């Protein structure tokens, strides 16, 4: 009997090993482990054996059954896997075809990106962001910024004026002296702001020093040619507090210029004139294309026109006359001091990204927009 | 302001090359826009010559064959076409090899068979005047043949083109710029040209020849006049023509040239009258009668208003004060007696009149910046000497001087505290250095024991420098900001950051970008007809008083109009699918809100803005919809594409938005919805009207425009509180509702939510079916309901009555449960 079991074991092992596919494995299982299999019959009839044989036969029979069961299971799994492999191999695709993104990626406008970059630099320096009206009173755009009525500095900027007849009923209007208008408004009382600077005064009217804000936004000048568009965007900065100096302005703008144009950059400050700052300066950053040498591949650098410098903004110490307009809000001109600056976002974006023409920003050609991720 | 370098150097020569000089000026506040040139690139090859003989040309009637001694050891033959060339003349010669003003290099050339070894030059060819008809005759120049021409006349003039800021009218004169050069370099400054005066040699005193009555002293702080007799009007000498030409002024005649020259030198404009054309020599300064007319020197008849100041004779205006003279009394070749006016005008008034008449002149650009009355006599003195010297004139004794200057023009002394300057600048400048800088700039400086300075402002700077801060600026810029100013950061430790609405706005913009839209930035101003997009022009706009063009005449009242134009342009370029958004303001003629509501147009400041400027988001999808690429389904853009964007934004903000059918003229009348948040309108969404699609060249399209303020007001984004949804999970159940095809999903959903009460957490439509399985004219909506209680897991027994209520509510709308 034990010999039979040994023979069944050998036959079973061989049959399972020889099975070429899942069906042959199943066939072998039925043959050696099925209800009618020889081994099953032996084990079922074990009780009829002499008592002395029962133990050894039962032990051997069960061992063989377990072994064969294991082999069948293993073989079945093996064949199942290879059949899956075959089926999947038939499902081959061209992996070099383009994928299907959940959505096409869109793009922020380069002016938005540049504006946010500027904003983030100043946020890091402790500034908050303020917004202000684009349709503005003469008072905030000029008078309170130390451009008295009739002052030639008003001529520096070609101003768009708003037709007073087109304003809504019941709108509160103010004269160039800041007092509420009692008579109907004149053609020069309401205008499109020519700079973001009016927010200097508005912000100081609302909050006592110290004040650290930047003001991004659209501004308008009546000018249209290759280097001027009647609408463009600026970022204004205002820092007023204890003992803020012109040297602090220098350091702030140096930090800014390096953050935007690279750590190796330098800035250069030139005295200038703005009615609402004193002293006033213009600020140049060393050219990032030629490294400030003015030369590129032994030719004149086209970006800085050989000067080594790129003008990026105007700035200065807030003129005491401007503080005079907000004296009662905690800005005593004899005691507070601070600086202000203003820059064109288009100018920064053009320099940084090599955009050759200001007008391209407002054409919104998708082929241009797509270049800015 | 054009400053010819040789003229400038005659008063102050720091010994610097033009480029270095320009750099130094730019770095101290006088920006040099350009270093230009008038005349030849260099003086090389230009010499004095003497014409030894001038014979007719054998082959040309108009040419002369000249023998010229140009000092090269032998005489040379030069063919010349000028009618005035003659033997014995001293002339200007360009030798072969010389580069002329127009850039051509002169070569030996055969002219009609005769070889010419040079060129005899005219004023125009040398760019020292505008006479092109004849050659320049330099007899009496005192220079022999072969002398470098540049020693006699500035033929290769470098010109600094300076941007003079409005606070510095003193630098609108060569001597003022020279003083500035002196201050910033320390180089010696020549004495002022107005130190000497002409000797009066006239017989009659000025009072006998002319009189001046100033009726408006507040607008004319000073009026001075001098009279000249025996004037011989003629061309100016070459040196004067050359200086004027280099400075950008056209020479006219000696009298007019003198007035221009003295203005360019001193910064003070002058005006010359032909005294014989001023009846009785009577001058009256008054304001014009409203509507009064006069013809200015440029030949234009101008209508004046009651605030314009005119210089009149007995019969009417003879000059527009401070702006331009009149034709009536213009100096001409026959003039023999001249009245020279040098006046001071009220700058604000000059600027006003100049703006009113759109007439700006060299004089008005100076007067509008307010000149000081002291400048007038300086100009009189310089001019008088030149009148005598160049026009053979006799100066009538005396000066008419109507001096009405107000006290506000009195001399001014301002204190300078070095420690105050240091505290403002953040750097130290020694008091004696500060004093030295101010002294060089022409200020009178006295220092007290404590180191403080008492500074008296010179007349040239009387209106620019009036406070200590102005002195600090002068000291700092001469000291050299770029060289000395440290770079520090402000102390104080302010906390920076975005406000909540700014953070959310960025979130929305990023979301739209990541949803596949490209951001556009379109003009704030549009045409009155809003690009012809139907319906947009119904909203009345804020109009510009002085637009640049009809295309940009009014402020936009919507964002979609600009985006539609951008979409059309991109489609025309061949882009097949356009997805654009803009984040920006509309401008509405309404009261702006007060208080902090920047997204609605409520800004900081005591005075509300003149109009309302709500911040909006708009989007336009046009062309092909659906998926792009090789698996594209090429379906049209439809309403739900645009609505999906609205819902995406709402989901990002955590805001519930409602939609209800609406109409806009530019939208498909049956596929447009108003967007509502809470009870208030927040914009619209819809398919574009087929007629509009045709106009923009799109086969399909949809758009939306949202007001951000109500959206953000309803948002809890960023301020969420945790809610336990896992301990007691929701019980989900799907229902199918059959109703009339025109019974909208919103109504059904609202009825379900209302009936479900607090325990019904959500009811979302997940399928829509119309077809064989439902009766004609009906449709079936599948809704997934989620019931949940925060404190227990709901049982069927609890949900069952809710379900019954929902069925009842549905039936009330005319719908019923299916199957």
Coordinates of N, CA, C and O in Angstrom, one line a residue, chain B residues 532-583:
Chain B
X532 N -19.8 97.2 -30.6 CA -20.9 96.7 -31.3 C -21.5 95.4 -30.7 O -22.4 94.8 -31.3
X533 N -21.1 95.0 -29.5 CA -21.7 93.9 -28.9 C -23.1 94.3 -28.3 O -23.2 95.2 -27.5
X534 N -24.1 93.6 -28.8 CA -25.5 94.0 -28.5 C -25.7 94.1 -27.0 O -25.3 93.2 -26.3
X535 N -26.3 95.2 -26.6 CA -26.8 95.2 -25.2 C -25.8 95.9 -24.3 O -26.2 96.5 -23.3
X536 N -24.5 95.8 -24.6 CA -23.5 96.3 -23.6 C -23.6 97.8 -23.5 O -23.4 98.4 -22.4
X537 N -24.0 98.5 -24.6 CA -24.0 100.0 -24.5 C -25.2 100.5 -23.8 O -25.4 101.7 -23.6
X538 N -26.1 99.6 -23.3 CA -27.3 100.0 -22.6 C -26.9 100.6 -21.2 O -27.5 101.4 -20.6
X539 N -25.7 100.1 -20.7 CA -25.2 100.6 -19.5 C -24.5 101.9 -19.7 O -23.5 102.0 -20.5
X540 N -24.9 103.0 -19.0 CA -24.3 104.3 -19.4 C -22.9 104.3 -18.7 O -22.7 104.0 -17.6
X541 N -21.9 104.8 -19.5 CA -20.5 104.7 -19.0 C -20.0 106.0 -18.4 O -20.6 107.1 -18.6
X542 N -18.9 106.0 -17.7 CA -18.1 107.1 -17.4 C -17.3 107.5 -18.6 O -16.6 106.7 -19.2
X543 N -17.5 108.8 -19.1 CA -16.9 109.2 -20.4 C -15.7 110.0 -20.1 O -15.6 110.8 -19.1
X544 N -14.7 109.9 -21.0 CA -13.5 110.8 -21.0 C -13.8 112.1 -21.6 O -14.5 112.2 -22.6
X545 N -13.3 113.2 -21.0 CA -13.5 114.5 -21.5 C -12.6 114.7 -22.7 O -12.9 115.4 -23.7
X546 N -11.4 114.1 -22.7 CA -10.4 114.3 -23.7 C -9.8 113.0 -24.2 O -8.6 112.7 -24.0
X547 N -10.6 112.1 -24.8 CA -10.1 110.8 -25.2 C -9.0 111.0 -26.3 O -9.0 111.9 -27.0
X548 N -8.2 109.9 -26.4 CA -7.2 109.9 -27.5 C -7.9 109.6 -28.8 O -7.4 110.0 -29.9
X549 N -8.9 108.7 -28.7 CA -9.6 108.3 -29.9 C -11.0 107.9 -29.6 O -11.3 107.6 -28.4
X550 N -11.8 107.7 -30.6 CA -13.2 107.3 -30.4 C -13.2 105.8 -29.9 O -14.1 105.4 -29.2
X551 N -12.2 105.1 -30.2 CA -12.1 103.7 -29.8 C -11.9 103.6 -28.3 O -12.1 102.5 -27.7
X552 N -11.4 104.6 -27.7 CA -11.1 104.6 -26.3 C -11.7 105.8 -25.6 O -11.1 106.6 -25.0
X553 N -13.0 106.0 -25.8 CA -13.7 107.2 -25.4 C -14.4 107.1 -24.0 O -14.6 108.1 -23.4
X554 N -14.8 105.9 -23.6 CA -15.5 105.7 -22.4 C -14.9 104.6 -21.6 O -14.2 103.7 -22.1
X555 N -15.1 104.6 -20.2 CA -14.6 103.6 -19.4 C -15.5 102.4 -19.5 O -16.7 102.5 -19.6
X556 N -14.9 101.2 -19.5 CA -15.7 100.0 -19.6 C -16.7 99.8 -18.5 O -16.4 100.1 -17.3
X557 N -17.8 99.2 -18.8 CA -18.8 98.9 -17.7 C -18.9 97.4 -17.6 O -19.7 96.9 -16.8
X558 N -18.1 96.7 -18.4 CA -18.1 95.2 -18.3 C -16.7 94.8 -18.7 O -16.0 95.5 -19.3
X559 N -16.4 93.5 -18.5 CA -15.1 93.0 -18.9 C -15.3 92.1 -20.1 O -14.3 91.9 -20.9
X560 N -16.5 91.6 -20.4 CA -16.7 90.7 -21.4 C -16.4 91.3 -22.8 O -15.9 90.6 -23.7
X561 N -16.8 92.6 -23.0 CA -16.6 93.2 -24.3 C -15.1 93.1 -24.8 O -14.9 92.7 -25.9
X562 N -14.2 93.4 -23.9 CA -12.8 93.4 -24.2 C -12.4 92.0 -24.5 O -11.6 91.7 -25.5
X563 N -12.8 91.0 -23.8 CA -12.5 89.6 -24.0 C -13.0 89.1 -25.3 O -12.3 88.3 -26.0
X564 N -14.2 89.5 -25.7 CA -14.8 89.1 -27.0 C -13.9 89.6 -28.1 O -13.6 88.8 -29.1
X565 N -13.4 90.8 -28.0 CA -12.5 91.3 -29.1 C -11.2 90.6 -29.1 O -10.7 90.2 -30.2
X566 N -10.7 90.2 -27.9 CA -9.4 89.5 -27.9 C -9.7 88.1 -28.5 O -8.9 87.5 -29.3
X567 N -10.8 87.5 -28.2 CA -11.2 86.1 -28.7 C -11.2 86.2 -30.2 O -10.7 85.4 -30.9
X568 N -11.9 87.2 -30.7 CA -12.0 87.4 -32.2 C -10.7 87.5 -32.8 O -10.4 86.8 -33.9
X569 N -9.8 88.3 -32.3 CA -8.5 88.4 -32.9 C -7.7 87.1 -32.9 O -7.1 86.8 -33.9
X570 N -7.8 86.4 -31.8 CA -7.0 85.1 -31.7 C -7.6 84.1 -32.6 O -6.9 83.3 -33.2
X571 N -9.0 84.1 -32.7 CA -9.6 83.1 -33.7 C -9.1 83.5 -35.1 O -8.9 82.6 -35.9
X572 N -9.1 84.8 -35.4 CA -8.6 85.2 -36.7 C -7.2 84.8 -37.0 O -6.8 84.5 -38.2
X573 N -6.4 84.7 -36.0 CA -5.0 84.2 -36.2 C -4.9 82.7 -36.4 O -3.8 82.2 -36.7
X574 N -6.0 82.0 -36.3 CA -6.0 80.6 -36.5 C -6.0 79.7 -35.3 O -5.9 78.5 -35.4
X575 N -6.1 80.3 -34.1 CA -6.3 79.6 -32.9 C -7.6 78.9 -32.9 O -8.6 79.6 -33.2
X576 N -7.7 77.6 -32.7 CA -9.0 76.9 -32.9 C -9.8 76.9 -31.6 O -11.1 76.8 -31.6
X577 N -9.2 76.9 -30.5 CA -10.0 77.0 -29.2 C -9.4 78.1 -28.3 O -8.2 78.2 -28.1
X578 N -10.3 79.0 -28.0 CA -9.9 80.2 -27.2 C -10.5 80.1 -25.8 O -11.8 79.9 -25.7
X579 N -9.8 80.1 -24.8 CA -10.3 80.2 -23.4 C -9.6 81.3 -22.7 O -8.4 81.2 -22.4
X580 N -10.3 82.4 -22.4 CA -9.7 83.6 -21.8 C -10.4 84.0 -20.6 O -11.6 83.8 -20.5
X581 N -9.6 84.6 -19.7 CA -10.3 85.3 -18.6 C -9.6 86.6 -18.3 O -8.5 86.8 -18.7
X582 N -10.3 87.5 -17.6 CA -9.7 88.7 -17.2 C -10.2 88.9 -15.7 O -11.3 88.6 -15.4
X583 N -9.2 89.5 -14.9 CA -9.6 89.8 -13.6 C -9.3 91.3 -13.5 O -8.2 91.7 -13.6

